[in-house]
Structures are given as C-alpha cells and as structure tokens.
C-alpha cells in the first residue's frame, strides 16, 4: 500500500514522462495518444465530482462534453468561413483563441448543468439516471438535425485554435496545455473535497436527512456540485474537439456518457486520481488491443467486471488505502 | 408562566384510513423535559416528523419560539432552532467522528459555500465540534471512522451533532434505544443537566429514564394525547394505566 498522495504524483509524472519521452524519440502519435488520455481524464475528473463526491450517477455527461465541443466548433467555424455568428441582434466574428473558447465552453456547460440539475435532482436513483440520459438524447438528436453546423457529419476545423505564446499545432505544446489544465483541475478538485462545501456534499451523498437536520439543503449542495462537474467536462469537450479538429454529434452520445462512468469506476469512484488512471487504462487498451481486434471492448468489459466484483475502490483503491479524517 | 418554546396545535395526519395523529396539542416550556410515551404504533414517529418538518400535517400548526413554522422545511426549522436526534443513527459512516460533528457546526455557521479552505482547518468550527464531542465523551475518538464506533458511541455522536447546532430546543427520538443500563444511566444524567441549556421533547421507551427525567409526560395512544401531567399524575392515572402502563406490567 502506498500513500494516495504519492500515487497521485506518480500517475501524473508517468503521463508527463511518456509525453517527454515521445517528444525526444520523435513519436508525435504517442504524444497525441497521451493527450487523448489526458483530455478523457479531465472529462472523467469532472464526472467524478458529481459521481464520487455527490453520489450522482449521471448518464448525461456527454451533454457537457458535446457542448464544449460545439462551443469550439461553432466559434472556429465562423472564423474559418468568414461568416459572422449572429445571436439575436448581436453579431460576432467567432473566435480561434483557446481561452475564449474555453470560457464559452465552461459557461455553456455550467448553464446546461444548472438547468438539467434543477429538473433531475428532484429525483434520485434510477429516475435520476433516466432523466440525465433523456437530456443527453435530446442534445444528441438536436445536433444531428442542426444542419447549419454539419448535422450528422459534424464540423471539421482545419487549423487548431491558438493559445497566446504557444504553437498549438506542435503536439507536445498542445499536450502541455491539456496536461496543465488537468493538473489545475485536479488541484481544485482536491481542495474542493476538503473544503467546507466538500464536507457538506460528502455528507449529503451518504445521509441527506442528516444534512437537512443541521439546516443545510442537500438539493442545493448537489446542484452546485453538478454545475462544477458539468463545467469541467465541458472544458474537456472543447479540448477534445481541438485535439481532433473535428466535432460531431457522437460527442453527445450516451455511449460517451457511459464510457466516462466506466473510466471513473475503473480508476476508483471518489478517488482524486481515479478517473486519470481509468482514462489511461482505457486509451492504452483501445490502442494496444484495438490494433489486434475490433472487439477490444470485450476485454475492457472483463476488466470492468473484475473491478466491480472484487475491487470496489477501483485500481486506485487496490493500490492505496483511503486515509480518513485528514479531510 | 413562560411562553412555550415549542407548541403543536391540533396536529392531525391521516394515512388512508389510519389516523396517525389525531388533534395533538402539546407544548414544551423553557427548562423542561417533556416526555412523550406510548405503545408501539401510537404515532410517536409521525408526531416527530411533523414537528421537525419531514411530514406536513393535514391540519394543525407547529409554533417554534412564537413563530409559525408549519410551512417551513426541515432545514429551515433546524436553522430556526430545532435540534433533532434520530432513533436510528443518521451519521456519515464513511467519515470520521470529527467530520460528523463539524457538519453540525458548519450547518450552525450557515456558511457552507466555501470551496477552498480546509474544513478541518477552520478553527471556529473545529473548536465547536471538539467541544461538543468532549461533552458527550468522544474526545478520544475524534479521528475514528464512524462505521467503527459501537452502537453506544454512535448514540453519543448523535447527541454531539445536535449540541453543535446550539438549538433552542432538542427533539430526541428514543436516545436510549439499544443502550445498556450503564449507558442509559449516563445519558440520563447528561440530559438532566442539558435541560438548562434548552428544553427537550423526549420520545422514549425506557420508563426508568422517563420517570427520572420528565417534568411533564404526555401519553399518546392511537394518535391521541390521552393525558398530560407530571410523572406522579401520570403514574396514578387510571386511564393511562389501562391504556398503556398496565400492559407493560
């Protein structure tokens, strides 16, 4: 057993190490693969705030991932086609600046999370799962029918968006941006879990009736957690679209929502680094086994089965015992 | 006579054909322990739920410190001064003893929307939580995981969480349940002193504790209060004997 803190650092150092090695060995594809793992990890870290801390099994997090993706796609599309983006009376040129796109993605996905949360958090258990799923499907079918932005075919963006002072077309530099954002969000997530809000949210997941009895509202606590969670997953969606330079309705699909849950469960629900471990394993399996067989998901399923049956704390839970009372 | 801290006025609650509360009027005055006793199924839990906000009565009002709180939810009533303990411990089992008590202190502070500082690093909250844990005798178990506590210790923690709220009145649902005779005696002494801080509405099956503690007793049978009075009055009431005490010999 190792202390969770060291495990967290080791996982991040490992990710960085792989990218640096690939940079030195001139393996751009490996850097891109690592970047993909980092971005999926970020999306799953977002989900873990709702799922791990708040106990909210959301089968609709693809909504936020997709909104982030389309925020990037739409803003960049208008610059690429030299057509202004008209929202009511306002007309803007679009944007190819990553920070602007990120903020838009975060704003849109938190707003969506607020609306979805307000409605779905009135239910719990299977009903909550079904309502979030239904929202996901609504967004998915809307995107398919939205021909202005490619409909089912999606949108291709030819040039990756820019970040001041960096050349984002160089894989290692784009990796650096994604990795830095992941570290930042992990840091925030860690602080959040230990904060007064985290303490109350943690209790609201376990015994909502107790939280009410001390004068707090479990509904509001979970709603705020859901919004933060959606914002993080939305940011990941914008990065994912930039990685592929492509957005399509599949970013809204319920399979994606399901995959995010799988990443969190593989790594360890409620564990800070759990989603990162899950994402790395997922991308590694996808790459290594995906080259051998199209049916690589079978192996993923087997691993998931073993984890759920024998290691409820996920891989992180196997490697490191949870410390208690250090809040 | 001082104004009551808590009063119910004709609380009535029906579940289908069953009348679980039938016009219950009772009050709790400053400094007193008012015990509610009654056989199983008499409607004690339904009464507590209506007082604490978990159930809305069909008719009747609940007043707390002169304010009508009938329309308020559980959280708002807690903020208004109700401190409740549960019959079956409702604690965050994965968390430490200290974290459970800090939750109460956090609720009391009314400032849960702080996302960065460490909760356990908040000196005010922590002092309040540790103080209340020490009072119930859990000072040596601050960092124990709540799931590892004995039944009796969980009961103590229940009381400690209510203490952190500094309520204007305690609503205690069978605090003695499952405690051994030693535990009951200790808790009885503790509650005896606690009434000076805030009055207690005590729902309890342990008759020794009730007769030792209560200033007044209300007897609930089939959702109705059939008698309210001092311990001596209740013990000598023929109606109460017939309806309740007699059954227990």
Coordinates of C-alpha atoms in Angstrom, one line a residue:
Chain A
X1 CA 0.0 0.0 0.0
X2 CA 1.3 3.5 -0.9
X3 CA 0.0 6.8 0.3
X4 CA -2.6 8.2 -2.1
X5 CA -0.7 11.5 -2.4
X6 CA 2.4 9.7 -3.8
X7 CA 0.3 7.6 -6.1
X8 CA -1.3 10.8 -7.5
X9 CA 2.0 12.3 -8.2
X10 CA 3.4 9.1 -9.7
X11 CA 0.5 8.9 -12.2
X12 CA 0.9 12.5 -13.3
X13 CA 4.7 12.1 -13.5
X14 CA 4.1 9.0 -15.6
X15 CA 1.9 10.8 -18.0
X16 CA 4.3 13.6 -18.4
X17 CA 7.2 11.2 -18.7
X18 CA 5.6 9.3 -21.6
X19 CA 5.0 12.6 -23.4
X20 CA 8.5 13.8 -22.8
X21 CA 9.9 10.5 -24.0
X22 CA 7.8 10.6 -27.1
X23 CA 9.0 14.2 -27.8
X24 CA 12.6 13.1 -27.5
X25 CA 12.1 9.9 -29.5
X26 CA 10.1 12.0 -32.1
X27 CA 6.9 9.9 -31.8
X28 CA 4.2 12.5 -32.4
X29 CA 1.5 9.8 -32.5
X30 CA 2.3 8.7 -29.0
X31 CA 2.0 12.3 -27.8
X32 CA -1.4 12.6 -29.4
X33 CA -2.4 9.4 -27.8
X34 CA -1.3 10.6 -24.4
X35 CA -3.1 13.9 -25.0
X36 CA -6.2 11.9 -25.7
X37 CA -5.9 10.1 -22.4
X38 CA -5.3 13.5 -20.6
X39 CA -8.5 15.0 -22.1
X40 CA -10.6 12.0 -21.4
X41 CA -9.2 12.0 -17.9
X42 CA -10.2 15.7 -17.5
X43 CA -13.8 14.8 -18.6
X44 CA -14.0 12.0 -16.2
X45 CA -12.5 14.1 -13.3
X46 CA -15.4 16.4 -14.0
X47 CA -17.9 13.5 -13.8
X48 CA -16.2 12.3 -10.6
X49 CA -17.1 15.5 -8.8
X50 CA -20.8 14.7 -9.4
X51 CA -20.5 10.9 -9.1
X52 CA -17.8 10.5 -6.5
X53 CA -18.5 13.4 -4.1
X54 CA -22.2 13.9 -4.8
X55 CA -23.2 10.3 -5.5
X56 CA -24.9 11.5 -8.7
X57 CA -24.9 8.8 -11.3
X58 CA -25.2 11.0 -14.4
X59 CA -25.7 9.2 -17.7
X60 CA -25.9 12.5 -19.4
X61 CA -22.4 14.0 -19.0
X62 CA -21.9 13.8 -22.8
X63 CA -24.2 16.8 -22.9
X64 CA -21.5 18.9 -21.3
X65 CA -18.7 17.2 -23.3
X66 CA -20.6 17.9 -26.5
X67 CA -21.5 21.5 -25.6
X68 CA -17.8 22.1 -25.0
X69 CA -17.0 20.5 -28.4
X70 CA -19.6 22.5 -30.2
X71 CA -18.6 25.8 -28.5
X72 CA -15.2 25.2 -30.1
X73 CA -16.6 24.0 -33.4
X74 CA -19.1 26.9 -33.9
X75 CA -16.7 29.7 -32.8
X76 CA -14.0 28.4 -35.0
X77 CA -16.3 27.6 -37.9
X78 CA -17.4 31.2 -38.2
X79 CA -13.8 32.4 -38.4
X80 CA -13.0 29.7 -40.9
X81 CA -15.9 30.5 -43.2
X82 CA -15.6 34.3 -42.7
X83 CA -19.3 34.4 -41.7
X84 CA -20.4 36.3 -38.6
X85 CA -22.1 34.4 -35.8
X86 CA -25.4 36.1 -35.2
X87 CA -27.1 35.6 -31.8
X88 CA -30.3 37.7 -31.9
X89 CA -29.2 41.3 -32.5
X90 CA -25.6 40.6 -31.7
X91 CA -23.1 39.7 -34.4
X92 CA -19.6 38.4 -33.6
X93 CA -16.9 37.1 -35.8
X94 CA -16.3 33.9 -33.8
X95 CA -13.0 33.0 -32.2
X96 CA -9.9 30.9 -32.7
X97 CA -8.5 31.7 -29.3
X98 CA -8.4 28.8 -26.9
X99 CA -9.0 30.8 -23.7
X100 CA -12.1 32.5 -25.3
X101 CA -13.4 29.1 -26.4
X102 CA -12.7 27.5 -23.0
X103 CA -14.6 30.2 -21.2
X104 CA -17.5 29.8 -23.7
X105 CA -17.5 26.1 -23.2
X106 CA -17.4 26.4 -19.4
X107 CA -20.2 29.0 -19.4
X108 CA -22.5 26.9 -21.8
X109 CA -22.0 23.7 -19.9
X110 CA -22.5 25.2 -16.5
X111 CA -25.7 26.8 -17.7
X112 CA -26.9 23.5 -19.1
X113 CA -25.9 21.7 -15.9
X114 CA -27.9 24.2 -13.9
X115 CA -31.0 23.6 -16.0
X116 CA -30.6 19.8 -16.1
X117 CA -29.7 19.7 -12.4
X118 CA -32.7 21.8 -11.3
X119 CA -35.0 19.3 -13.0
X120 CA -33.3 16.0 -12.5
X121 CA -32.0 16.4 -8.9
X122 CA -35.7 16.3 -7.7
X123 CA -35.4 12.6 -8.4
X124 CA -32.8 10.1 -7.3
X125 CA -31.6 6.6 -8.1
X126 CA -32.8 5.0 -11.4
X127 CA -35.0 8.0 -12.2
X128 CA -32.1 10.4 -12.0
X129 CA -30.1 8.2 -14.4
X130 CA -33.0 8.0 -16.8
X131 CA -33.6 11.8 -16.8
X132 CA -30.0 12.6 -17.4
X133 CA -30.0 10.0 -20.2
X134 CA -33.0 11.6 -21.7
X135 CA -31.4 15.1 -21.7
X136 CA -28.3 13.5 -23.4
X137 CA -30.5 12.1 -26.1
X138 CA -32.3 15.4 -26.7
X139 CA -29.0 17.1 -27.3
X140 CA -27.7 14.3 -29.4
X141 CA -30.7 14.4 -31.8
X142 CA -30.7 18.2 -31.8
X143 CA -27.1 18.1 -33.0
X144 CA -27.9 15.6 -35.7
X145 CA -30.6 17.8 -37.1
X146 CA -28.6 21.0 -36.8
X147 CA -27.6 21.2 -40.5
X148 CA -26.2 24.7 -40.1
X149 CA -23.3 23.1 -38.3
X150 CA -22.8 19.9 -40.2
X151 CA -25.7 17.8 -38.9
X152 CA -24.8 14.2 -38.6
X153 CA -21.5 14.7 -40.4
X154 CA -20.2 17.2 -37.9
X155 CA -17.8 20.1 -38.4
X156 CA -14.2 19.9 -39.4
X157 CA -11.9 22.7 -38.3
X158 CA -8.8 22.9 -40.4
X159 CA -6.4 24.7 -38.1
X160 CA -6.1 24.1 -34.4
X161 CA -7.1 27.1 -32.3
X162 CA -4.4 29.3 -30.8
X163 CA -3.0 29.9 -27.4
X164 CA -1.0 33.1 -26.8
X165 CA 2.7 32.4 -26.9
X166 CA 2.4 28.8 -28.0
X167 CA 2.3 26.9 -31.3
X168 CA -0.6 24.6 -30.6
X169 CA 0.0 22.6 -33.8
X170 CA 3.1 21.1 -32.2
X171 CA 1.7 18.0 -30.5
X172 CA 3.9 18.4 -27.4
X173 CA 2.8 22.0 -26.8
X174 CA -0.8 21.1 -27.1
X175 CA -0.2 18.2 -24.7
X176 CA 1.4 20.7 -22.3
X177 CA -1.8 22.9 -22.4
X178 CA -4.1 19.9 -21.7
X179 CA -1.8 18.5 -19.0
X180 CA -1.5 21.8 -17.2
X181 CA -5.3 22.2 -17.2
X182 CA -5.7 18.6 -15.9
X183 CA -3.3 19.4 -13.1
X184 CA -5.1 22.6 -12.3
X185 CA -8.5 20.9 -12.2
X186 CA -7.1 18.1 -10.0
X187 CA -5.7 20.7 -7.6
X188 CA -9.1 22.4 -7.5
X189 CA -10.9 19.1 -7.1
X190 CA -8.6 18.2 -4.2
X191 CA -9.3 21.5 -2.4
X192 CA -13.0 21.2 -3.1
X193 CA -13.2 17.7 -1.5
X194 CA -11.6 19.0 1.7
X195 CA -13.4 22.3 1.9
X196 CA -16.5 23.1 4.0
X197 CA -18.6 22.6 0.8
X198 CA -16.9 19.2 0.3
X199 CA -17.7 18.2 3.8
X200 CA -21.3 19.0 3.4
X201 CA -21.6 17.5 0.0
X202 CA -19.9 14.3 1.2
X203 CA -22.5 14.0 4.0
X204 CA -25.3 14.9 1.6
X205 CA -24.3 11.8 -0.5
X206 CA -24.3 9.5 2.5
X207 CA -27.2 10.8 4.7
X208 CA -29.2 13.6 3.1
X209 CA -31.6 13.6 6.1
X210 CA -28.8 14.5 8.4
X211 CA -27.7 17.4 6.3
X212 CA -31.2 18.8 6.4
X213 CA -31.3 18.3 10.1
X214 CA -28.3 20.6 10.6
X215 CA -30.0 23.3 8.5
X216 CA -28.4 22.7 5.0
X217 CA -30.1 21.9 1.7
X218 CA -28.8 18.6 0.1
X219 CA -30.5 19.7 -3.1
X220 CA -28.5 22.9 -3.4
X221 CA -25.3 21.2 -2.4
X222 CA -25.8 18.6 -5.1
X223 CA -26.9 21.2 -7.7
X224 CA -23.7 23.2 -7.2
X225 CA -21.6 20.0 -7.4
X226 CA -23.4 19.1 -10.7
X227 CA -22.7 22.5 -12.2
X228 CA -19.0 22.4 -11.3
X229 CA -18.9 18.9 -12.6
X230 CA -20.5 19.9 -15.9
X231 CA -18.2 22.9 -16.4
X232 CA -15.1 20.7 -16.1
X233 CA -16.5 18.1 -18.5
X234 CA -17.4 21.0 -20.9
X235 CA -13.9 22.3 -20.8
X236 CA -12.6 18.8 -21.7
X237 CA -15.0 18.7 -24.6
X238 CA -13.5 21.9 -26.1
X239 CA -10.0 20.4 -25.8
X240 CA -11.2 17.1 -27.3
X241 CA -12.6 18.9 -30.3
X242 CA -9.4 20.8 -30.7
X243 CA -7.4 17.6 -30.5
X244 CA -9.3 16.0 -33.3
X245 CA -10.0 19.3 -35.1
X246 CA -13.5 17.8 -35.5
X247 CA -16.8 17.9 -33.7
X248 CA -19.8 15.7 -34.3
X249 CA -23.0 14.6 -32.6
X250 CA -21.2 11.5 -31.3
X251 CA -19.7 13.8 -28.6
X252 CA -23.3 14.0 -27.3
X253 CA -23.9 10.2 -27.5
X254 CA -25.0 8.2 -24.5
X255 CA -22.1 5.8 -25.2
X256 CA -19.8 8.6 -24.3
X257 CA -21.6 9.2 -21.1
X258 CA -21.3 5.5 -20.3
X259 CA -17.6 5.5 -21.1
X260 CA -17.0 8.3 -18.7
X261 CA -18.7 6.4 -16.0
X262 CA -16.6 3.3 -16.9
X263 CA -13.4 5.4 -16.6
X264 CA -14.4 6.6 -13.2
X265 CA -15.3 3.1 -11.9
X266 CA -12.2 1.6 -13.4
X267 CA -9.9 4.1 -11.6
X268 CA -11.9 4.4 -8.4
X269 CA -15.1 6.3 -7.6
X270 CA -14.5 9.4 -5.5
X271 CA -10.7 9.0 -5.6
X272 CA -8.9 12.1 -6.9
X273 CA -6.6 10.4 -9.4
X274 CA -9.1 7.5 -10.2
X275 CA -10.5 9.0 -13.4
X276 CA -7.0 9.6 -14.7
X277 CA -6.0 6.1 -14.1
X278 CA -9.2 4.9 -15.7
X279 CA -8.6 7.1 -18.8
X280 CA -5.0 6.0 -19.2
X281 CA -6.0 2.3 -19.0
X282 CA -8.9 2.9 -21.4
X283 CA -6.7 4.6 -24.0
X284 CA -4.0 2.1 -23.6
X285 CA -6.4 -0.9 -24.1
X286 CA -8.0 0.9 -27.0
X287 CA -4.7 1.4 -28.7
X288 CA -3.0 -1.9 -27.9
X289 CA -5.9 -4.3 -28.2
X290 CA -7.8 -2.2 -30.8
X291 CA -4.9 -2.9 -33.2
X292 CA -5.5 -6.6 -32.8
X293 CA -9.2 -6.9 -32.8
X294 CA -12.3 -4.7 -33.3
X295 CA -13.8 -6.4 -30.3
X296 CA -11.4 -5.0 -27.7
X297 CA -14.3 -3.7 -25.7
X298 CA -14.8 -7.4 -24.6
X299 CA -11.5 -7.2 -22.7
X300 CA -12.5 -3.8 -21.2
X301 CA -15.7 -5.4 -20.1
X302 CA -13.9 -8.2 -18.4
X303 CA -11.6 -5.9 -16.5
X304 CA -14.6 -3.8 -15.5
X305 CA -16.4 -6.9 -14.3
X306 CA -13.4 -7.9 -12.2
X307 CA -13.1 -4.4 -10.7
X308 CA -16.8 -4.1 -9.8
X309 CA -16.8 -7.6 -8.3
X310 CA -13.6 -7.6 -6.4
X311 CA -12.2 -4.1 -6.1
X312 CA -15.0 -1.6 -5.4
X313 CA -12.4 1.1 -4.9
X314 CA -11.2 0.7 -8.4
X315 CA -7.5 0.4 -9.3
X316 CA -6.6 3.3 -7.0
X317 CA -8.4 1.6 -4.2
X318 CA -6.3 -1.5 -4.8
X319 CA -3.1 0.4 -4.7
X320 CA -3.8 2.8 -1.9
X321 CA -5.9 2.7 1.2
X322 CA -8.0 5.7 1.8
X323 CA -6.9 7.9 4.6
X324 CA -9.5 9.1 6.9
X325 CA -10.0 12.2 9.0
X326 CA -7.4 14.2 7.2
X327 CA -10.2 15.9 5.3
Chain B
X1 CA -45.9 31.0 33.0
X2 CA -43.2 31.4 30.5
X3 CA -44.2 31.2 26.8
X4 CA -43.6 27.7 25.4
X5 CA -40.5 27.2 23.2
X6 CA -42.4 24.8 21.0
X7 CA -46.1 24.1 20.7
X8 CA -48.3 22.0 18.4
X9 CA -51.9 22.9 17.9
X10 CA -54.3 20.2 16.8
X11 CA -51.8 18.3 14.6
X12 CA -53.7 15.8 12.5
X13 CA -52.3 13.4 10.0
X14 CA -54.1 10.6 8.2
X15 CA -52.6 7.8 6.1
X16 CA -55.6 6.4 4.3
X17 CA -58.0 5.1 6.9
X18 CA -55.4 5.3 9.6
X19 CA -55.3 8.4 11.7
X20 CA -51.7 8.6 12.9
X21 CA -52.1 11.9 14.6
X22 CA -55.5 12.9 15.9
X23 CA -55.5 16.6 17.0
X24 CA -52.3 16.5 19.0
X25 CA -51.7 19.7 21.1
X26 CA -48.8 19.8 23.4
X27 CA -46.1 22.3 24.3
X28 CA -42.6 22.4 25.7
X29 CA -41.7 25.2 28.1
X30 CA -38.3 26.7 28.8
X31 CA -36.1 24.5 31.0
X32 CA -38.3 21.4 31.0
X33 CA -38.1 17.9 29.7
X34 CA -41.4 16.9 28.2
X35 CA -41.6 13.2 27.6
X36 CA -43.9 11.6 25.0
X37 CA -44.6 8.0 25.7
X38 CA -47.0 5.5 24.2
X39 CA -47.2 1.9 22.9
X40 CA -45.7 1.0 19.5
X41 CA -47.8 2.4 16.7
X42 CA -49.2 5.2 18.8
X43 CA -47.9 7.7 16.3
X44 CA -44.8 9.0 18.1
X45 CA -42.6 9.0 15.0
X46 CA -45.3 10.6 12.9
X47 CA -45.5 13.3 15.5
X48 CA -41.8 13.9 15.5
X49 CA -41.8 14.1 11.7
X50 CA -44.4 16.7 11.7
X51 CA -42.6 18.8 14.3
X52 CA -39.3 18.5 12.5
X53 CA -40.6 19.2 9.0
X54 CA -40.4 15.7 7.4
X55 CA -44.2 15.4 7.1
X56 CA -46.8 18.1 6.6
X57 CA -49.8 17.8 8.9
X58 CA -53.3 17.6 7.3
X59 CA -54.5 20.1 9.9
X60 CA -52.9 21.9 12.8
X61 CA -49.9 24.2 13.3
X62 CA -46.4 24.0 14.8
X63 CA -45.0 27.0 16.6
X64 CA -41.4 27.5 17.5
X65 CA -40.4 30.4 19.7
X66 CA -43.7 32.1 18.8
X67 CA -43.2 31.7 15.0
X68 CA -45.4 29.6 12.9
X69 CA -43.1 27.1 11.3
X70 CA -45.7 24.8 9.8
X71 CA -44.8 25.8 6.2
X72 CA -41.0 25.6 6.7
X73 CA -39.0 22.6 5.5
X74 CA -36.7 20.5 7.7
X75 CA -33.6 22.6 7.0
X76 CA -35.4 25.9 7.8
X77 CA -36.7 24.6 11.0
X78 CA -33.2 23.5 12.0
X79 CA -32.0 27.0 11.3
X80 CA -34.9 28.3 13.4
X81 CA -33.6 26.3 16.4
X82 CA -34.7 22.7 16.3
X83 CA -32.0 20.2 17.2
X84 CA -33.0 16.7 16.4
X85 CA -31.5 13.3 17.2
X86 CA -32.6 10.2 15.3
X87 CA -33.9 6.9 16.7
X88 CA -31.7 5.1 14.2
X89 CA -28.4 6.9 14.0
X90 CA -28.2 9.0 10.8
X91 CA -24.5 9.6 10.5
X92 CA -22.0 9.8 7.7
X93 CA -20.5 6.3 8.3
X94 CA -17.5 6.8 5.9
X95 CA -16.4 10.0 7.7
X96 CA -14.6 10.5 10.9
X97 CA -16.4 11.3 14.2
X98 CA -14.9 14.8 14.0
X99 CA -16.2 15.3 10.4
X100 CA -19.7 14.4 11.5
X101 CA -19.6 16.9 14.4
X102 CA -18.1 19.5 12.1
X103 CA -21.0 19.1 9.7
X104 CA -23.3 20.2 12.5
X105 CA -21.0 23.2 13.3
X106 CA -21.0 24.0 9.6
X107 CA -24.8 24.0 9.5
X108 CA -24.9 26.2 12.5
X109 CA -22.5 28.7 10.9
X110 CA -24.7 28.9 7.8
X111 CA -21.7 29.2 5.6
X112 CA -21.3 26.0 3.6
X113 CA -20.5 27.8 0.3
X114 CA -16.7 27.9 0.9
X115 CA -14.9 25.9 -1.7
X116 CA -11.2 26.3 -0.9
X117 CA -10.1 26.5 2.7
X118 CA -9.8 23.1 4.5
X119 CA -12.9 22.4 6.6
X120 CA -10.9 20.8 9.3
X121 CA -8.6 23.9 9.3
X122 CA -11.5 26.2 10.3
X123 CA -10.6 26.9 13.9
X124 CA -14.1 28.1 14.9
X125 CA -16.0 25.1 13.5
X126 CA -13.4 22.7 14.8
X127 CA -13.4 24.2 18.4
X128 CA -17.2 23.9 18.5
X129 CA -17.2 20.4 17.2
X130 CA -14.4 19.2 19.5
X131 CA -16.1 20.9 22.5
X132 CA -19.4 19.1 21.8
X133 CA -17.6 15.7 21.3
X134 CA -15.8 16.2 24.6
X135 CA -19.1 16.8 26.3
X136 CA -20.6 13.5 25.3
X137 CA -17.3 11.7 26.0
X138 CA -16.0 11.1 22.5
X139 CA -12.9 13.3 22.8
X140 CA -10.6 10.3 22.4
X141 CA -12.3 9.2 19.2
X142 CA -12.1 12.3 17.0
X143 CA -10.4 10.6 14.1
X144 CA -12.1 7.2 14.3
X145 CA -14.2 6.2 11.3
X146 CA -17.8 6.5 12.3
X147 CA -18.6 3.0 11.0
X148 CA -16.2 1.5 13.5
X149 CA -18.0 3.1 16.5
X150 CA -20.0 0.9 18.9
X151 CA -23.8 1.4 19.0
X152 CA -23.5 3.3 22.2
X153 CA -20.8 5.6 20.8
X154 CA -23.0 6.3 17.8
X155 CA -25.8 7.4 20.1
X156 CA -23.3 9.7 21.8
X157 CA -22.3 11.1 18.4
X158 CA -26.0 11.7 17.6
X159 CA -26.3 13.9 20.7
X160 CA -23.0 15.7 20.0
X161 CA -24.1 16.7 16.5
X162 CA -27.3 18.1 17.9
X163 CA -25.2 20.0 20.5
X164 CA -23.1 21.7 17.8
X165 CA -26.3 23.3 16.5
X166 CA -26.9 25.1 19.8
X167 CA -30.6 24.6 19.3
X168 CA -33.3 26.4 21.2
X169 CA -35.0 23.0 21.8
X170 CA -33.9 19.4 21.5
X171 CA -36.2 16.8 19.8
X172 CA -34.9 13.4 20.9
X173 CA -36.3 10.3 19.3
X174 CA -35.5 7.4 21.7
X175 CA -32.0 8.4 22.6
X176 CA -31.7 5.5 25.0
X177 CA -32.6 2.9 22.3
X178 CA -30.2 0.0 22.5
X179 CA -28.1 1.4 25.3
X180 CA -27.2 -0.9 28.1
X181 CA -28.2 0.1 31.7
X182 CA -24.9 1.8 32.2
X183 CA -25.2 3.8 29.0
X184 CA -28.8 4.8 29.8
X185 CA -27.9 5.9 33.3
X186 CA -25.0 8.1 31.9
X187 CA -27.2 9.6 29.2
X188 CA -29.9 10.2 31.8
X189 CA -27.6 12.2 33.9
X190 CA -26.4 14.1 30.8
X191 CA -29.9 15.0 29.7
X192 CA -30.8 16.1 33.2
X193 CA -28.2 18.8 33.0
X194 CA -28.8 19.6 29.3
X195 CA -32.4 20.9 30.0
X196 CA -30.8 24.0 31.5
X197 CA -29.4 24.9 28.0
X198 CA -32.5 24.1 26.1
X199 CA -35.7 22.2 26.8
X200 CA -36.1 18.7 25.5
X201 CA -39.0 16.9 23.8
X202 CA -38.1 13.4 24.7
X203 CA -39.8 10.4 22.9
X204 CA -38.6 7.4 24.9
X205 CA -39.5 3.8 25.7
X206 CA -37.2 3.5 28.7
X207 CA -39.6 4.2 31.5
X208 CA -36.9 4.5 34.1
X209 CA -35.3 7.3 32.2
X210 CA -38.7 9.0 31.5
X211 CA -39.7 8.9 35.2
X212 CA -36.3 10.1 36.3
X213 CA -36.1 13.0 33.8
X214 CA -39.5 14.2 32.8
X215 CA -41.1 17.4 34.2
X216 CA -44.2 16.5 32.3
X217 CA -45.3 13.4 30.4
X218 CA -47.8 13.2 27.6
X219 CA -49.3 9.8 26.8
X220 CA -50.0 9.1 23.2
X221 CA -52.4 6.3 22.3
X222 CA -53.8 5.7 18.7
X223 CA -52.6 9.1 17.7
X224 CA -54.3 11.0 20.6
X225 CA -52.9 12.5 23.7
X226 CA -54.9 10.8 26.4
X227 CA -53.2 12.5 29.3
X228 CA -50.5 15.2 30.1
X229 CA -49.2 15.7 33.5
X230 CA -46.4 15.3 36.0
X231 CA -44.8 11.9 36.5
X232 CA -46.9 11.4 39.7
X233 CA -50.1 12.3 37.9
X234 CA -49.4 10.0 35.0
X235 CA -48.5 7.2 37.3
X236 CA -51.6 7.5 39.2
X237 CA -54.0 8.0 36.3
X238 CA -56.3 5.1 35.9
X239 CA -56.8 5.8 32.2
X240 CA -53.1 5.7 31.5
X241 CA -52.7 2.5 33.4
X242 CA -55.4 0.9 31.5
X243 CA -54.3 2.1 28.1
X244 CA -50.6 1.7 28.4
X245 CA -48.7 1.2 31.6
X246 CA -50.8 -1.8 32.7
X247 CA -49.8 -3.6 29.5
X248 CA -46.2 -3.5 30.4
X249 CA -46.9 -4.7 33.9

